[in-house]
Short mmCIF file of C-alpha atoms in Angstrom, two decimals:
data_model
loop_
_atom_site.label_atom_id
_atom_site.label_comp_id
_atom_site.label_asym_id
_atom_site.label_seq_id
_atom_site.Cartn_x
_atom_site.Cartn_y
_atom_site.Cartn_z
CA UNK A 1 87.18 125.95 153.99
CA UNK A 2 89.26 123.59 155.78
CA UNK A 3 89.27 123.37 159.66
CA UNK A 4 93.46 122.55 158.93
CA UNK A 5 95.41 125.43 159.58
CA UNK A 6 97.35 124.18 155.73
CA UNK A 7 95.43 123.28 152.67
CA UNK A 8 96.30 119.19 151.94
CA UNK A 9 97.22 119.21 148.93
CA UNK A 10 96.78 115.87 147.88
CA UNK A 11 100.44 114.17 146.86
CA UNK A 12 102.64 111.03 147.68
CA UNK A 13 103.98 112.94 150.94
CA UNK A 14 100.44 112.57 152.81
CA UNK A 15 100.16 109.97 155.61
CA UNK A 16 97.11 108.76 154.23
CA UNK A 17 98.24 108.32 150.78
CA UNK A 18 100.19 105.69 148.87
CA UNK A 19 101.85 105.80 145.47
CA UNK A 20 101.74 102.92 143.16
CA UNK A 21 103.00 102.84 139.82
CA UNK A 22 101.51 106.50 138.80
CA UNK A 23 98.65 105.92 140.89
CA UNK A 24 98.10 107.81 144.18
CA UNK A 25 95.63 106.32 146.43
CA UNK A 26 94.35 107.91 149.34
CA UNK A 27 92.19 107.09 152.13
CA UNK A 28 91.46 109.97 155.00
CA UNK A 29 89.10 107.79 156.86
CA UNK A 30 89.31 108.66 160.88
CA UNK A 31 91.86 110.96 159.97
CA UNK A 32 90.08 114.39 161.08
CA UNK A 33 90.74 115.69 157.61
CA UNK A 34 87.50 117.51 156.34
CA UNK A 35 88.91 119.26 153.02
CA UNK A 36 91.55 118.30 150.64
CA UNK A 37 92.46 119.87 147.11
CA UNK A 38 93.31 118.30 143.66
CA UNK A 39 95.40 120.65 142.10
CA UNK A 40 97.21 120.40 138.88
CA UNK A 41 99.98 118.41 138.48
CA UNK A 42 104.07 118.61 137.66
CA UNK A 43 103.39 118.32 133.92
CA UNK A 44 107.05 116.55 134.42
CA UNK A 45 105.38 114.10 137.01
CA UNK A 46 101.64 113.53 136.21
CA UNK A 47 99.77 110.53 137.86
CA UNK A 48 97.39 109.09 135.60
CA UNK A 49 94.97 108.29 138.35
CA UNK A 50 94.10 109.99 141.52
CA UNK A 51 92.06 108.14 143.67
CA UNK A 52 90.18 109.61 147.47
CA UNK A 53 87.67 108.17 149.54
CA UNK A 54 86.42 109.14 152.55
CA UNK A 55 86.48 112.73 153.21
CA UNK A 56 83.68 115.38 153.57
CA UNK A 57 84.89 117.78 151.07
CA UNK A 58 87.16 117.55 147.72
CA UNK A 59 88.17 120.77 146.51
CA UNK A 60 89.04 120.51 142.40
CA UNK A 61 91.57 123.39 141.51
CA UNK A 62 92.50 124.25 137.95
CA UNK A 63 93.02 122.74 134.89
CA UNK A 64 93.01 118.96 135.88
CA UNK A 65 94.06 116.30 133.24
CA UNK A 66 94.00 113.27 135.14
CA UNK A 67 91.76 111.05 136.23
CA UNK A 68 89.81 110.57 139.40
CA UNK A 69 88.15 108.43 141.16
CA UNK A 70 86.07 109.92 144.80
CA UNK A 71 84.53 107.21 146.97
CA UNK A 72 82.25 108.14 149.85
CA UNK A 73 82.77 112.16 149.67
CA UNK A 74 80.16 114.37 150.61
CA UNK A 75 81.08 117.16 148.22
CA UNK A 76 82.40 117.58 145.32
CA UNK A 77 83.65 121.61 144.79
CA UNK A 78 85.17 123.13 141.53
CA UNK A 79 87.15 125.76 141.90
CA UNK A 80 88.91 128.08 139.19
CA UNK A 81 88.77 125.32 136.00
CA UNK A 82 90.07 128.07 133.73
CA UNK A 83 89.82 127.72 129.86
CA UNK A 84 92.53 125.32 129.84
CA UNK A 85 92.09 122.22 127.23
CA UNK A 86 93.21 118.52 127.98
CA UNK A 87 94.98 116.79 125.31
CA UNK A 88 92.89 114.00 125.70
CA UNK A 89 90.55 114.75 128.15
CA UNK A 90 89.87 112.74 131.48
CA UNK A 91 87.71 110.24 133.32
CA UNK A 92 85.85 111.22 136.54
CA UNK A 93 84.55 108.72 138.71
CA UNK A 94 82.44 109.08 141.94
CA UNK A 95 81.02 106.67 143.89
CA UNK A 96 78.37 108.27 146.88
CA UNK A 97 79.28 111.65 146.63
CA UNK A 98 77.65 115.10 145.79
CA UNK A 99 78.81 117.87 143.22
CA UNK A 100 77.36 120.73 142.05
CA UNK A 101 78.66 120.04 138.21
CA UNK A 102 81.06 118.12 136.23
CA UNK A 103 84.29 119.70 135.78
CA UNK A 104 85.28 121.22 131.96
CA UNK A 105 88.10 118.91 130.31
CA UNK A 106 86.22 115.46 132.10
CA UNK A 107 85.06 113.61 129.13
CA UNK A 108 84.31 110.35 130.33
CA UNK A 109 82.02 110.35 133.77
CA UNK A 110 80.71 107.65 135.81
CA UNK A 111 78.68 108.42 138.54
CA UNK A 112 77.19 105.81 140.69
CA UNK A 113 74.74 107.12 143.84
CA UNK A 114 75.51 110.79 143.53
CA UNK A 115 73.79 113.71 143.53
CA UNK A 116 74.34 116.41 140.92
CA UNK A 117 72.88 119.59 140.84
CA UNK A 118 73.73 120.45 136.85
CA UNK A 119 75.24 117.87 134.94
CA UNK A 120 75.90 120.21 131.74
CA UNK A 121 78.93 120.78 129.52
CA UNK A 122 79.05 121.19 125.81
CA UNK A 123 82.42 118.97 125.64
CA UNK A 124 81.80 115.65 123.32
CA UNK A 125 81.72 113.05 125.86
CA UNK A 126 83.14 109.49 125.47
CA UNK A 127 81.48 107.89 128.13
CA UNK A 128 78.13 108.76 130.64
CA UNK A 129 77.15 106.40 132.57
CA UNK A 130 74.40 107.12 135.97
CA UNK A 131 73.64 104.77 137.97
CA UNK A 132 71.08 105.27 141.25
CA UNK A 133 71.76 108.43 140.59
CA UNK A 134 70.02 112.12 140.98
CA UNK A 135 70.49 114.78 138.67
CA UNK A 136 67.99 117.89 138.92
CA UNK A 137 69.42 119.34 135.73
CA UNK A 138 70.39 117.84 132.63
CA UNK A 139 71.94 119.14 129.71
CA UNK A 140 74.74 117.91 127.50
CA UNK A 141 74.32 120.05 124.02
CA UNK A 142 77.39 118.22 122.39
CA UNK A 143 75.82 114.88 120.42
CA UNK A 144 76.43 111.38 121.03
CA UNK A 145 78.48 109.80 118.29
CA UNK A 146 81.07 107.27 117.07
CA UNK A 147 81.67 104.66 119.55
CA UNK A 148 80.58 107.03 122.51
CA UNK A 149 78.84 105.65 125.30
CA UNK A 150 75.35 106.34 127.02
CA UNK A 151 74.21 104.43 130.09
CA UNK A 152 71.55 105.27 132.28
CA UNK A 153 70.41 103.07 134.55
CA UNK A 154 68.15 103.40 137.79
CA UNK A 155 68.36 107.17 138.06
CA UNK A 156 65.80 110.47 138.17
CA UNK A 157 66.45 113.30 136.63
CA UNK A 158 64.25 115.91 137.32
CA UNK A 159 64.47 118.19 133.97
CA UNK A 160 66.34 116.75 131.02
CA UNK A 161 67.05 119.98 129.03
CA UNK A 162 69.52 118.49 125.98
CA UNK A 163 70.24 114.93 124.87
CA UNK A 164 71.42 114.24 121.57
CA UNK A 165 71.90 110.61 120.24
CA UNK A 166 73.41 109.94 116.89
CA UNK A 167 74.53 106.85 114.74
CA UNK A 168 77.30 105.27 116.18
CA UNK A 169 76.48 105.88 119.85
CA UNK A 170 76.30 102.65 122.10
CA UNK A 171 72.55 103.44 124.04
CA UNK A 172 71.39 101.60 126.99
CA UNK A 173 68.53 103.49 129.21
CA UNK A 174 66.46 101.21 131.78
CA UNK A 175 64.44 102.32 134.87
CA UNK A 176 64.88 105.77 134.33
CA UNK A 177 62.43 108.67 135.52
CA UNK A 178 62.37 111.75 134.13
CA UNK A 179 60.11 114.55 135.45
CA UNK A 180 60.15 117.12 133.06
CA UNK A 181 61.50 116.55 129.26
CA UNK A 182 62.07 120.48 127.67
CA UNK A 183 60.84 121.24 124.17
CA UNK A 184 63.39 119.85 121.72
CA UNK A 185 65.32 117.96 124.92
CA UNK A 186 65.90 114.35 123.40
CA UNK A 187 66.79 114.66 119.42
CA UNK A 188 67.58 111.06 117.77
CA UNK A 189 69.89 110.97 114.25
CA UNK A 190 70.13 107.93 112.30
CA UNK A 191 69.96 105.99 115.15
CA UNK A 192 67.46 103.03 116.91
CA UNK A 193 67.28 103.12 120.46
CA UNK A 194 65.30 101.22 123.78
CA UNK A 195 64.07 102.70 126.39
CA UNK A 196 63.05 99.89 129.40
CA UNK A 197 61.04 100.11 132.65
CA UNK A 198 61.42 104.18 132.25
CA UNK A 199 58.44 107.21 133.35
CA UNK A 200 58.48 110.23 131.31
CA UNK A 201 56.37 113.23 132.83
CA UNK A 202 55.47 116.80 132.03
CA UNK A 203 56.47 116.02 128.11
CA UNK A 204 55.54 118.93 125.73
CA UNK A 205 54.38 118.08 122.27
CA UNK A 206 57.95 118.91 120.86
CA UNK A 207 60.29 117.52 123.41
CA UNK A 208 60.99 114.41 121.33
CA UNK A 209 62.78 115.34 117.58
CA UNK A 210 63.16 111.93 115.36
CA UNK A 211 65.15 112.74 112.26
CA UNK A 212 66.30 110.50 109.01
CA UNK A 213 65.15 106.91 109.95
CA UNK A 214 65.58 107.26 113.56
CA UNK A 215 63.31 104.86 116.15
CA UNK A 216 62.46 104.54 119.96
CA UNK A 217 61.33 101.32 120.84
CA UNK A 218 59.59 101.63 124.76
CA UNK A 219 59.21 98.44 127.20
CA UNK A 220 57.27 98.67 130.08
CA UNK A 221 56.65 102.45 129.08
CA UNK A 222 54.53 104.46 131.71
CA UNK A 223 53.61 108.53 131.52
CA UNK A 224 53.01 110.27 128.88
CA UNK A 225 54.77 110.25 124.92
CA UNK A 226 53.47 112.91 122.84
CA UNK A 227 53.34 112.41 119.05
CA UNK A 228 52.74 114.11 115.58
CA UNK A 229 52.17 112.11 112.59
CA UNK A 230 53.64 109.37 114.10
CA UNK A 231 52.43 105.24 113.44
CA UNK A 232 51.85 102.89 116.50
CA UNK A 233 53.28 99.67 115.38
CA UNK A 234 51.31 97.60 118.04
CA UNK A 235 52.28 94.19 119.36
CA UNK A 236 49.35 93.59 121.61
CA UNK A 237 48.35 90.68 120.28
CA UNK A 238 47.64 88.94 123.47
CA UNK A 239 44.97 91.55 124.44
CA UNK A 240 41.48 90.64 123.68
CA UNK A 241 40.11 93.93 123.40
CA UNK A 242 41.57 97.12 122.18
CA UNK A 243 40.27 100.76 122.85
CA UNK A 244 41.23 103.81 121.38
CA UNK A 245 39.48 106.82 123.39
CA UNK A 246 39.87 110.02 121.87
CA UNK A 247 39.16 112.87 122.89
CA UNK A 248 39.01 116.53 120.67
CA UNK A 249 40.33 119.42 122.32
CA UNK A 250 40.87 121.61 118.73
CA UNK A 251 43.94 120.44 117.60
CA UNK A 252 45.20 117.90 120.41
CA UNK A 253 43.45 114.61 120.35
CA UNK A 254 44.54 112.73 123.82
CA UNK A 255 44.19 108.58 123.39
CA UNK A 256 44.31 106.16 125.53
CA UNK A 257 46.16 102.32 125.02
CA UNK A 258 44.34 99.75 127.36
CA UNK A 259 44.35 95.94 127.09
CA UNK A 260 41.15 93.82 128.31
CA UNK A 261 38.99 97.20 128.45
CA UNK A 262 36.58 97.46 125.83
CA UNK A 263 33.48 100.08 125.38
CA UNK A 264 33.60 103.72 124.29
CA UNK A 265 32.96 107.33 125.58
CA UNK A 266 31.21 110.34 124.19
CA UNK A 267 30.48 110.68 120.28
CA UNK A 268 33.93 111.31 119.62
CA UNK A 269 35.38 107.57 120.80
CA UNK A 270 35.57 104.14 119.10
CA UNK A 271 36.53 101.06 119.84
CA UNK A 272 37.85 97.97 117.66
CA UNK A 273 38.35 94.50 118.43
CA UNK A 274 41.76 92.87 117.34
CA UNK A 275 45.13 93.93 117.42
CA UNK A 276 45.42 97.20 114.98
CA UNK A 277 48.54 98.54 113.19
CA UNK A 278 49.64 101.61 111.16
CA UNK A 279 46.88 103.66 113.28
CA UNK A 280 48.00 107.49 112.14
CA UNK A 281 47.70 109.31 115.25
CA UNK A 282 48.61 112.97 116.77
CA UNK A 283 48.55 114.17 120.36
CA UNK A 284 49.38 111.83 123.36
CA UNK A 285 50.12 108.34 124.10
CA UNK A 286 49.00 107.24 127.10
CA UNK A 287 50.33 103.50 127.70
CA UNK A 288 48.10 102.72 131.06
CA UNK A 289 49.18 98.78 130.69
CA UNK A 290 52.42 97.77 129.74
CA UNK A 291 52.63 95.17 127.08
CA UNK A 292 53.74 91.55 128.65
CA UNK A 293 57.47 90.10 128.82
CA UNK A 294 59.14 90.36 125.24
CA UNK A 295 55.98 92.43 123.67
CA UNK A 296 57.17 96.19 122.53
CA UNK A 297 55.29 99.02 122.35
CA UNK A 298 57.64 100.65 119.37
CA UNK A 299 56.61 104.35 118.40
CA UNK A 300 58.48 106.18 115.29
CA UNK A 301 57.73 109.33 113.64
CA UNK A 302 57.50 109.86 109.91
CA UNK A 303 59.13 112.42 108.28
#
């Protein structure tokens, strides 16, 4: 709670904020102000954008249906959202800041250095983009479709619980850790995407879903990609030596993709010389060298 003795209310009338053309801007640097509210607006007189940076705490009340853009705040706090709808929905922007979750009616978030406890909703989003960014929990159950957009760039996320990705969706995912993918947690549809200079850890055998024609293509790949009936189109033709290792553990074979390594282990290993393609595989891909500059490593399922 706010060390004022009257909740700022954020408005044209503050000191620190100026109104231009719809647009309040407010800056409460050196002020002394710790906490101010967003609260709904005079459906008479709405601002389309509300923008605050530099104060410790930004308090989010009610139905909010504008949009917002928080620079340098140290929390982020929802309080009563309601079951309110926007018409259209609204864009929340946040630049070095920390929130617990998203709020309800935001359908298109950008979020660049901020931390985010749960970034969940089952809302259709228009626009996600995460940049040097930490989420612990992540889990958006409403697909990606039609023109939406999906950018992930430079961020962890420590358990990726729902992504879906259908056709239409624009897809761009580099440098992107993930430490723990649930079962069923990233579900392509009719759709081709890349995944660049990303780690994928603690992966169960069903946490990738590839329906009806759908691809991943991975560059630079490293952790683990489990697989079931799946091909390895390989373009390491610039190795001199491939090796398969695998290993039989009942029903999970575990194999290994080196280039320059050659030899085999146990009775249960073989190696080949050359580059080899259409190898039928199940269990887990290893990749412990990625392929050089240009060269894919592109993994589909068949259904």
């Amino acid at each position: 709670m706010s060390d004022q003795a009257t909740k700022i209310v954020i408005s044209d009338r503050l000191r620190e904020c100026n109104s231009i053309t719809k647009k309040i801007f407010c800056d409460f640097q050196n002020s002394g102000i710790r906490d101010v509210y967003i609260e709904p607006s005079d459906p008479r007189n709405v601002n389309d954008k509300v923008y605050v940076h530099n104060v410790e705490n930004v308090h989010l009340v009610g139905p909010l249906c504008q949009d917002l853009a928080l620079k340098n705040v140290a929390n982020i706090l929802l309080e009563e959202q309601g079951d309110y709808q926007c018409e259209d929905g609204y864009e929340l922007a946040a630049k070095k800041a920390s929130l617990e979750s998203i709020p309800k009616n935001a359908d298109k978030i950008y979020l660049d250095q901020c931390n985010i406890s749960s970034l969940a909703t089952e809302n259709s989003l228009k626009l996600l983009t995460l940049l040097h960014s930490d989420i612990k929990e992540f889990n958006i159950s409403a697909p990606f479709r039609n023109n939406s957009i999906l950018n992930l760039k430079d961020s962890n996320i420590e358990i990726l619980q729902k992504l879906i990705i259908e056709e239409g969706a624009a897809v761009a995912i580099n440098s992107l850790k993930i430490s723990h993918l649930a079962s069923n947690g990233l579900l392509l549809k009719h759709v081709n995407i890349t995944i660049r200079d990303s780690t994928f850890l603690n992966i169960t055998k069903d946490s990738v879903i590839t329906h009806e024609q759908s691809k991943i293509s991975w560059v630079n790949f490293t952790g683990e990609y489990p697989l079931t009936g799946a091909e390895i189109k390989g373009s390491l033709n610039h190795c001199p030596m491939f090796l398969i290792i695998c290993i039989s553990l009942g029903l999970l074979f575990i194999v290994f993709l080196c280039c320059g390594i050659f030899g085999k282990w146990s009775n249960k290993c073989k190696s080949s010389q050359g580059t080899p393609t259409d190898q039928s595989v199940d269990g887990w891909i290893l990749l412990e060298k990625a392929p050089n500059e240009g060269q894919d490593m592109k993994i589909h399922q068949n259904k």
